[in-house]
Structures are given as C-alpha cells and as structure tokens.
Short mmCIF file of C-alpha atoms and ligand atoms in Angstrom, two decimals:
data_model
loop_
_atom_site.label_atom_id
_atom_site.label_comp_id
_atom_site.label_asym_id
_atom_site.label_seq_id
_atom_site.Cartn_x
_atom_site.Cartn_y
_atom_site.Cartn_z
CA MET A 95 44.96 119.99 156.60
CA SER A 96 46.30 118.29 153.49
CA GLN A 97 46.79 114.69 153.32
CA ILE A 98 50.53 113.36 153.66
CA SER A 99 51.47 111.75 150.31
CA ILE A 100 55.01 111.72 151.77
CA PRO A 101 55.21 109.52 154.73
CA PHE A 102 58.13 109.82 157.21
CA ASN A 103 58.89 106.16 156.64
CA ARG A 104 57.22 103.19 154.42
CA SER A 105 58.51 99.85 154.45
CA SER A 106 58.44 97.63 151.42
CA LEU A 107 59.74 94.62 149.81
CA VAL A 108 63.32 94.63 148.24
CA GLY A 109 63.88 91.24 147.75
CA ARG A 110 62.75 87.11 148.32
CA GLU A 111 60.68 88.43 151.54
CA LEU A 112 57.27 86.99 150.32
CA LYS A 113 58.84 83.97 148.94
CA TYR A 114 60.76 82.80 152.05
CA ILE A 115 57.32 83.67 154.07
CA ILE A 116 55.93 80.96 151.81
CA GLN A 117 58.89 78.86 151.95
CA ALA A 118 59.06 78.75 155.70
CA ILE A 119 55.06 78.07 156.02
CA SER A 120 54.76 75.23 153.63
CA ILE A 121 57.82 73.61 155.08
CA GLY A 122 55.72 73.87 158.43
CA GLN A 123 58.79 75.93 160.25
CA ILE A 124 56.99 79.01 161.78
CA ALA A 125 58.33 78.82 165.35
CA GLY A 126 61.67 79.89 166.10
CA ASP A 127 65.48 78.96 165.49
CA GLN A 128 64.43 77.16 162.30
CA SER A 129 66.07 77.35 159.13
CA PHE A 130 65.70 80.96 158.33
CA THR A 131 66.58 82.05 161.41
CA LYS A 132 69.63 80.55 161.27
CA ARG A 133 70.27 81.84 157.79
CA CYS A 134 69.46 85.67 158.72
CA GLN A 135 71.93 84.71 162.01
CA THR A 136 74.91 83.16 159.69
CA LEU A 137 74.47 86.41 157.44
CA LEU A 138 74.70 88.72 160.61
CA GLU A 139 77.51 86.87 161.89
CA LYS A 140 79.51 87.40 158.79
CA PHE A 141 78.67 90.83 157.99
CA LEU A 142 79.73 92.03 161.59
CA ASP A 143 82.40 89.31 161.83
CA ALA A 144 81.14 88.38 165.52
CA PRO A 145 81.13 84.81 166.70
CA THR A 146 77.48 84.57 167.55
CA VAL A 147 74.24 86.31 166.85
CA MET A 148 71.03 85.33 168.04
CA LEU A 149 67.53 86.34 166.58
CA THR A 150 65.15 88.01 169.21
CA THR A 151 61.81 89.45 169.18
CA SER A 152 63.13 93.29 169.17
CA CYS A 153 66.22 95.28 170.50
CA THR A 154 64.58 95.94 173.43
CA HIS A 155 64.35 92.07 173.97
CA ALA A 156 68.11 91.77 173.12
CA LEU A 157 69.09 94.85 175.61
CA GLU A 158 66.74 92.85 178.32
CA LEU A 159 68.69 89.73 177.69
CA ALA A 160 72.19 91.65 177.76
CA ALA A 161 70.69 93.24 181.33
CA PHE A 162 69.89 89.32 182.12
CA LEU A 163 73.25 87.95 181.22
CA LEU A 164 75.18 90.39 183.16
CA ASP A 165 73.29 89.63 186.27
CA ILE A 166 72.12 93.39 186.61
CA GLN A 167 70.81 93.52 190.38
CA PRO A 168 69.14 96.07 192.67
CA GLY A 169 71.33 98.98 193.41
CA ASP A 170 73.44 98.55 190.25
CA GLU A 171 74.01 101.44 188.04
CA VAL A 172 74.31 101.57 184.56
CA ILE A 173 75.50 104.72 182.25
CA VAL A 174 73.12 105.24 179.51
CA PRO A 175 72.69 108.25 177.00
CA SER A 176 69.76 110.67 177.70
CA PHE A 177 69.41 111.17 174.28
CA THR A 178 68.06 108.04 173.24
CA PHE A 179 65.04 105.58 172.94
CA VAL A 180 63.41 104.39 176.41
CA SER A 181 64.50 100.80 176.28
CA THR A 182 68.44 101.57 176.24
CA ALA A 183 67.36 102.75 179.84
CA ASN A 184 63.94 100.41 180.67
CA ALA A 185 65.89 97.43 179.99
CA PHE A 186 68.03 97.86 182.83
CA LEU A 187 65.91 99.79 185.25
CA SER A 188 63.54 96.13 185.40
CA ARG A 189 66.18 94.47 186.54
CA GLY A 190 66.42 97.14 189.28
CA ALA A 191 69.38 98.88 188.45
CA ARG A 192 69.42 102.81 188.38
CA PRO A 193 69.88 104.28 185.12
CA VAL A 194 72.71 107.07 185.11
CA PHE A 195 72.12 109.58 182.61
CA ILE A 196 75.01 110.96 180.63
CA ASP A 197 75.09 113.80 178.35
CA VAL A 198 75.58 113.65 174.30
CA ARG A 199 78.39 115.51 172.56
CA PRO A 200 77.10 118.29 170.61
CA ASP A 201 78.73 117.09 167.42
CA THR A 202 77.46 113.33 166.60
CA LEU A 203 75.21 113.09 169.66
CA ASN A 204 76.21 109.92 170.75
CA LEU A 205 77.46 110.17 174.66
CA ASP A 206 80.13 112.32 175.72
CA GLU A 207 82.92 110.30 176.71
CA THR A 208 84.84 113.06 178.10
CA LYS A 209 81.92 112.96 180.94
CA LEU A 210 81.95 109.58 181.56
CA GLU A 211 84.53 109.21 184.53
CA ALA A 212 82.98 111.78 186.45
CA LEU A 213 79.49 109.39 186.46
CA ILE A 214 81.33 106.21 187.27
CA THR A 215 81.06 105.12 190.89
CA PRO A 216 81.52 101.61 192.70
CA LYS A 217 77.96 100.61 191.77
CA THR A 218 78.50 101.23 188.33
CA ARG A 219 78.66 97.81 186.38
CA ALA A 220 77.80 98.76 182.57
CA VAL A 221 77.99 101.52 180.06
CA ILE A 222 75.42 101.57 176.84
CA PRO A 223 76.62 103.51 173.72
CA VAL A 224 73.98 104.27 171.41
CA HIS A 225 75.45 105.05 167.83
CA TYR A 226 72.93 107.78 167.27
CA ALA A 227 71.85 107.85 163.39
CA GLY A 228 74.14 104.83 163.11
CA VAL A 229 77.24 107.03 163.49
CA GLY A 230 79.89 105.61 166.19
CA CYS A 231 80.73 106.95 169.48
CA ALA A 232 84.59 107.13 170.27
CA MET A 233 84.70 103.47 170.78
CA GLU A 234 88.74 103.84 171.59
CA ALA A 235 88.01 105.80 174.30
CA LEU A 236 84.94 104.64 175.80
CA LEU A 237 86.68 100.51 175.85
CA ALA A 238 89.75 102.61 177.66
CA ILE A 239 87.79 103.94 180.36
CA ALA A 240 85.50 100.96 180.82
CA ARG A 241 88.43 98.57 180.72
CA ARG A 242 90.28 100.91 183.71
CA HIS A 243 87.04 100.70 185.71
CA GLY A 244 86.01 97.02 185.23
CA LEU A 245 82.99 97.55 183.43
CA VAL A 246 81.09 96.11 180.79
CA ILE A 247 79.93 97.85 177.40
CA ILE A 248 76.69 96.78 175.63
CA GLU A 249 76.45 98.67 172.46
CA ASP A 250 72.75 99.81 171.57
CA ASN A 251 73.14 99.27 167.70
CA ALA A 252 69.45 99.62 166.74
CA HIS A 253 70.76 102.81 164.48
CA GLY A 254 74.05 101.20 163.08
CA LEU A 255 74.32 98.21 161.23
CA PHE A 256 76.87 98.39 158.46
CA GLY A 257 78.08 101.20 160.53
CA LYS A 258 81.74 101.12 161.01
CA TYR A 259 84.32 102.69 163.53
CA LYS A 260 87.99 102.94 162.63
CA GLY A 261 87.04 100.42 159.87
CA ARG A 262 85.51 97.67 162.51
CA PRO A 263 81.86 97.17 162.48
CA LEU A 264 79.80 98.85 164.98
CA GLY A 265 77.85 96.22 167.39
CA THR A 266 81.43 94.28 167.45
CA PHE A 267 83.47 96.49 170.39
CA GLY A 268 81.04 95.88 173.25
CA ALA A 269 81.08 92.47 175.18
CA LEU A 270 77.07 92.23 173.91
CA ALA A 271 75.27 94.42 171.53
CA THR A 272 71.88 94.74 170.16
CA GLN A 273 70.40 95.19 166.77
CA SER A 274 66.80 96.44 165.67
CA PHE A 275 65.03 95.01 162.74
CA HIS A 276 61.76 97.24 163.45
CA GLU A 277 60.12 98.77 160.59
CA THR A 278 61.85 102.36 161.23
CA LYS A 279 65.44 100.58 160.76
CA ASN A 280 67.48 100.22 157.42
CA LEU A 281 66.40 96.50 157.03
CA THR A 282 63.19 95.17 158.94
CA CYS A 283 60.75 92.31 159.60
CA GLY A 284 58.64 94.69 160.96
CA GLU A 285 59.27 93.73 164.48
CA GLY A 286 62.72 92.02 165.63
CA GLY A 287 65.97 92.37 166.94
CA ALA A 288 69.30 90.34 167.50
CA LEU A 289 71.57 90.18 170.27
CA VAL A 290 75.71 90.05 169.44
CA ILE A 291 77.57 88.47 171.51
CA ASN A 292 81.11 89.09 171.14
CA ASP A 293 81.94 87.69 174.35
CA PRO A 294 81.92 83.86 174.56
CA GLN A 295 81.69 83.66 178.04
CA TYR A 296 77.92 84.80 177.81
CA THR A 297 76.74 82.45 174.65
CA GLN A 298 75.85 79.17 176.64
CA ARG A 299 73.67 81.22 179.15
CA ALA A 300 72.23 83.40 176.19
CA GLU A 301 70.94 80.45 174.56
CA ILE A 302 69.04 79.43 177.74
CA LEU A 303 67.91 82.81 178.75
CA ARG A 304 66.28 83.44 175.55
CA GLU A 305 64.65 80.08 175.33
CA LYS A 306 62.79 80.67 178.53
CA GLY A 307 65.46 79.24 180.81
CA THR A 308 65.76 75.70 179.22
CA ASN A 309 68.23 74.11 177.52
CA ARG A 310 66.13 73.25 174.43
CA SER A 311 68.94 74.48 172.01
CA ARG A 312 71.24 71.75 173.44
CA PHE A 313 68.31 68.92 173.11
CA PHE A 314 67.81 70.04 169.38
CA ARG A 315 71.64 69.45 169.11
CA GLY A 316 71.69 66.22 170.28
CA GLN A 317 73.76 67.47 173.39
CA VAL A 318 71.33 66.42 175.94
CA ASP A 319 68.63 63.96 175.90
CA LYS A 320 65.92 65.68 177.45
CA TYR A 321 65.02 69.39 177.51
CA SER A 322 64.56 70.87 181.10
CA TRP A 323 64.24 74.22 183.36
CA VAL A 324 67.84 74.83 184.32
CA ASP A 325 67.97 78.92 184.62
CA VAL A 326 65.91 81.83 184.98
CA GLY A 327 64.83 83.27 181.29
CA SER A 328 62.01 84.46 179.43
CA SER A 329 60.53 83.98 175.68
CA TYR A 330 63.13 85.99 173.07
CA VAL A 331 62.91 83.98 170.15
CA MET A 332 61.83 85.37 166.82
CA SER A 333 59.32 83.22 164.73
CA ASP A 334 60.44 82.04 161.33
CA VAL A 335 57.84 83.50 159.70
CA LEU A 336 59.57 86.83 160.56
CA ALA A 337 63.02 85.62 160.28
CA ALA A 338 61.99 84.81 156.67
CA PHE A 339 61.41 88.17 155.80
CA LEU A 340 64.27 89.35 157.44
CA CYS A 341 66.39 87.02 155.23
CA GLY A 342 64.85 88.29 152.24
CA GLN A 343 66.21 92.02 153.38
CA LEU A 344 69.43 90.59 154.82
CA GLU A 345 70.04 89.23 151.30
CA ALA A 346 69.21 92.33 149.82
CA TRP A 347 71.59 94.44 152.04
CA GLU A 348 73.73 96.04 149.51
CA HIS A 349 70.54 97.46 147.43
CA ILE A 350 69.51 98.29 150.60
CA GLN A 351 72.33 100.45 151.81
CA THR A 352 73.23 101.66 148.40
CA ARG A 353 69.97 103.26 148.12
CA ARG A 354 69.94 104.99 151.33
CA ARG A 355 73.43 106.29 150.40
CA ARG A 356 72.21 107.83 147.75
CA ILE A 357 69.43 109.34 149.64
CA TRP A 358 71.57 110.69 152.35
CA ASN A 359 73.89 112.21 150.10
CA VAL A 360 71.30 113.84 148.11
CA TYR A 361 69.68 115.61 151.08
CA HIS A 362 73.09 116.83 152.00
CA GLU A 363 74.09 118.06 149.15
CA ARG A 364 71.30 119.80 148.06
CA LEU A 365 70.45 121.13 151.51
CA ALA A 366 73.82 122.58 152.36
CA GLY A 367 73.05 125.93 150.98
CA TRP A 368 69.74 125.92 152.76
CA ILE A 369 71.35 124.81 155.71
CA ALA A 370 74.21 127.34 155.78
CA ALA A 371 71.81 130.47 155.02
CA LYS A 372 69.38 129.59 158.02
CA GLY A 373 71.80 128.83 160.55
CA ALA A 374 70.85 125.38 160.74
CA ARG A 375 72.96 121.92 160.74
CA GLY A 376 72.96 118.87 159.25
CA PRO A 377 74.58 115.62 160.57
CA VAL A 378 78.26 115.45 161.21
CA ILE A 379 80.05 112.33 160.55
CA PRO A 380 83.81 112.29 162.17
CA PRO A 381 86.59 111.22 159.85
CA GLU A 382 86.95 107.59 161.47
CA CYS A 383 83.43 106.78 161.24
CA GLU A 384 81.71 105.45 158.46
CA GLN A 385 77.85 105.71 158.90
CA ALA A 386 74.99 103.39 158.64
CA TYR A 387 72.83 106.08 156.46
CA HIS A 388 69.64 105.39 158.97
CA MET A 389 68.61 108.81 159.15
CA TYR A 390 68.65 112.42 157.92
CA TYR A 391 68.22 115.07 159.98
CA LEU A 392 68.47 119.05 160.55
CA LEU A 393 69.05 120.76 163.91
CA LEU A 394 67.45 124.09 163.53
CA PRO A 395 68.47 127.35 165.54
CA ALA A 396 65.49 126.87 167.75
CA LEU A 397 62.06 125.31 168.58
CA GLU A 398 60.03 127.83 166.78
CA VAL A 399 61.56 127.28 163.77
CA ARG A 400 61.18 123.51 163.89
CA THR A 401 57.55 123.89 164.54
CA ALA A 402 57.00 126.31 161.74
CA LEU A 403 59.17 123.59 159.44
CA ILE A 404 56.85 120.86 160.53
CA ASN A 405 53.76 122.36 159.95
CA HIS A 406 55.23 124.01 156.41
CA LEU A 407 55.84 120.43 155.24
CA LYS A 408 52.94 118.84 156.48
CA ALA A 409 50.68 121.72 154.21
CA ARG A 410 52.73 120.21 151.53
CA GLY A 411 51.47 116.51 152.35
CA ILE A 412 55.32 115.79 153.81
CA LEU A 413 55.67 113.85 157.07
CA SER A 414 58.55 115.20 159.17
CA VAL A 415 59.15 114.31 163.03
CA PHE A 416 61.10 114.72 165.77
CA HIS A 417 62.86 112.78 168.82
CA TYR A 418 64.16 112.14 171.46
CA LEU A 419 62.62 113.83 174.65
CA PRO A 420 65.35 114.01 177.33
CA LEU A 421 65.11 110.78 179.14
CA HIS A 422 66.05 112.32 182.34
CA LEU A 423 63.26 114.91 181.61
CA SER A 424 60.65 112.31 181.00
CA ALA A 425 58.10 111.68 183.64
CA MET A 426 60.00 108.29 184.79
CA GLY A 427 63.48 110.49 184.18
CA ARG A 428 62.03 112.79 187.10
CA LYS A 429 61.14 110.16 189.36
CA LEU A 430 64.23 108.98 188.88
CA GLY A 431 65.71 112.11 190.29
CA GLY A 432 66.27 114.14 186.99
CA LYS A 433 65.88 117.75 186.47
CA PRO A 434 66.52 120.24 183.65
CA GLY A 435 70.16 121.35 183.01
CA ASP A 436 71.21 117.71 183.76
CA CYS A 437 72.53 117.33 180.39
CA PRO A 438 72.34 120.36 178.63
CA VAL A 439 73.26 118.93 175.12
CA ALA A 440 70.76 116.61 174.90
CA GLU A 441 68.04 119.12 176.16
CA ASP A 442 69.11 121.58 173.54
CA VAL A 443 69.07 119.18 170.61
CA SER A 444 65.54 117.77 171.52
CA ASP A 445 63.92 120.90 170.73
CA ARG A 446 65.72 121.57 167.64
CA LEU A 447 66.42 118.00 165.80
CA LEU A 448 63.97 117.18 162.72
CA ARG A 449 63.88 114.12 160.71
CA LEU A 450 62.99 113.87 156.93
CA PRO A 451 61.31 111.15 155.06
CA PHE A 452 63.73 108.43 154.74
CA TYR A 453 62.91 105.27 153.65
CA ASN A 454 63.94 102.58 151.00
CA SER A 455 61.51 102.86 148.38
CA LEU A 456 61.64 107.03 148.57
CA THR A 457 61.64 107.90 145.23
CA ASP A 458 63.89 110.51 143.49
CA ALA A 459 60.85 112.59 142.61
CA ASP A 460 59.34 112.27 146.31
CA GLN A 461 62.84 113.21 147.40
CA GLU A 462 62.67 116.13 145.18
CA ARG A 463 59.59 117.31 146.48
CA VAL A 464 60.99 117.51 149.99
CA ILE A 465 63.63 119.12 149.44
CA GLN A 466 61.80 122.02 147.30
CA ALA A 467 59.60 122.14 150.09
CA VAL A 468 62.22 122.37 152.58
CA LEU A 469 64.07 125.09 150.20
CA GLU A 470 60.88 127.32 149.81
CA PHE A 471 60.60 127.82 154.03
C1 LIG B 265 68.21 103.63 169.94
C2 LIG B 265 67.33 102.73 170.50
N1 LIG B 265 67.51 101.34 170.96
C3 LIG B 265 66.70 100.38 171.22
C4 LIG B 265 65.49 100.37 170.47
C5 LIG B 265 64.13 99.43 170.52
O1 LIG B 265 64.15 98.73 169.28
P1 LIG B 265 62.60 97.93 169.01
O2 LIG B 265 62.11 98.47 168.31
O3 LIG B 265 63.55 96.84 168.17
O4 LIG B 265 62.48 97.13 170.24
C6 LIG B 265 64.93 101.52 169.15
C7 LIG B 265 63.88 101.83 168.55
O5 LIG B 265 63.97 102.69 167.59
C8 LIG B 265 66.18 102.77 169.59
O6 LIG B 265 66.21 103.76 168.13
#
C-alpha cells in the first residue's frame, strides 16, 4: 500500500499560537479562566453577537453542561438527529434521558424539521439541531415548533462557527449552543469547546456547574468573600495554555475562513462535471444559509463506489474518510430500540458519503492532486 502523503486533516499554526502559549506560561497563567480564556470568550461573543460564551474542555463537555443546566432527568426525551457524532446523544443519555432519533433531510443532511412534530411526546424536553457541515438547519421552522410545544433548543454547532442562517450566526438561535475546537475543526486548540449562552437565565448556574459546583468565579470577581460548594458540577474549564493556542487561531479567523472558502469552491467547481457524470452529488447550500466551510463531501451512488474511490485515492497517497454510522443502528442505538428503517435517509447517506482532505494548510498543489485523482476515477 502506498504511503499517505495527503492526510484527511492536518493541524497547523496560522498566527500567534506559540507566542501566546509562551506568554501564558511565562506570566504563570496555565490553569483556566485567566487572561487568554477571557480574550477567547470576548472574541467569540463578538463574532457570534452572543451575550455569554464560556470555554470548555470540549464540545462534548459543553453538551453535558447544557444537559445539566436543563436539569435533564431519567424519563425525559431529547430529540437528536441520527446522523451526528455520538456526543450529541450521549450528553443527554448520561443524565438518564432517552435520545429519540430523528431522520435527516436528503439535501442538507440536517435534521428533518417536517418529521419533528410526530416525535414530540409529553416527555420531550429538548431538540438538538446539528448544523451539519456548517450549513444551517431550518431554524425558523424549528423555533416555531419548539415554541408551540414548550421545548428548549440546544444547537450543536460543532461544525458551524461563522455560518449563518438568514443572516444570523449559527449558535445564536437556541437557548444554548455548543462549539468544538477539536483538531478537525476550522479553528482549533487540539481539544476544546465552548458553551454559548443566549438565554441569560442559565448564565449564573453555568458558571457554577462548569467550576465543579463551586462559586469560584464569583469569588474571583470579589462578589463573595470565600468560595464553596453550592451545586452539582464538574470540571469543564479549559487550561489557559490551550486558550492561548485558540486565541492565536481566533485572531486569524478571517485568514482561516478565506482559505477554507477557496478550498471548498475549488473542489466544488473542479469536480462539478465529474459529479454529474458519476450520478453523485456535492453539498447543497440553501440560499438562506451562509455556510461555515467546514468540509467538502461527495455523496456517491452506492457503497461499492465509495469503497472503490477510497481505495483508489489511498493508492495515490490520499486519505479520504466517511462518517457517521447512524446512531440508531450503532450498538448503543440498538440497545435503545433502534432498528433498520427508522431513519431511512440517514441510513442511505451514511453508506455513500465521502469526505475529501480539507484543512487550513492544504496547498493548491496538493488539492490539485486530490482533484486529479478523483477525476481519474
Ligand atoms: C456534530 C458534533 N458534535 C459534537 C462533537 C464533539 O466535539 P468534541 O470533540 O469537541 O467533544 C463533534 C466532534 O467531531 C461533532 O462532529
């Protein structure tokens, strides 16, 4: 087998990441909630035009924090797309809720809002839209349904930082939203995330739950004279060493997004003819969405074609990947009662979707190699 020379993802420095890490260490600020965390939070609040953003150790932990804040209890139901990463469901399952899997739309692969009302029961507490590939879900329809049934919306915006729906940033529609800075995301610090708090009723408690159930943040602001245990909680604070890295990336956001937009557009334009000839399709971006340029995927006509294309690219030193196994058909999903046919669109696209190499430092020449290799197939 040939060696992989173009990986699927590769992290890179884009700005002052190393300078900031050295600065954090030299001023002795390596625990969390110090100056770099505050800088990142302020930048994110500005980008999103959101009242409060709290950095967390991951998007998974931001989702867990959201489940805590909603006081999710055993017996509650939470509606999540089947076509997503496990954390979208696990955060609520681990509080005792039953994840109810909803199918996705065939165009954007976002949860299908037309199937939502049929899944709502008196036990439903929340809906978790995932803006797949950074393309916005139909938020107007989702908000109207949620309002009608008294449900909370928590956006899993792991893919969608800088995406917009009808001109409004993704991550600002739900009462809460979560971001990921995992190394596969547009902006990263290796492992990291954030909780976006759009409904201020959650802010004070979020601060406590994120700090092990203590009022430590109030203590540091001089609002109480000692800090103590006041609630349940866990340890969701990001180290300032990672926040320093993230700060370097956040400050370079325009450069990153410009590069990613170009990579995406080049794939889309150069592969359009091949896609049509093969009976495949690329991503669909509805006119009301400004996408976040998180990934470029192909939907191939069949599983066998995808397997052959992966092998063809691998033989040329190029790594392409697929995801997600529909959650309702995973080992855990089946334990929860999932069975084939429950979410037919998710089941179908899961077999046919292929992600091409896509990272900030992907050079024009390497992208051209990927394109030529696909065109030869
Ligand atoms: C849709 C979605 N939600 C949540 C996560 C979890 O993110 P993290 O790795 O930051 O916990 C991911 C990770 O890739 C994801 O794709």
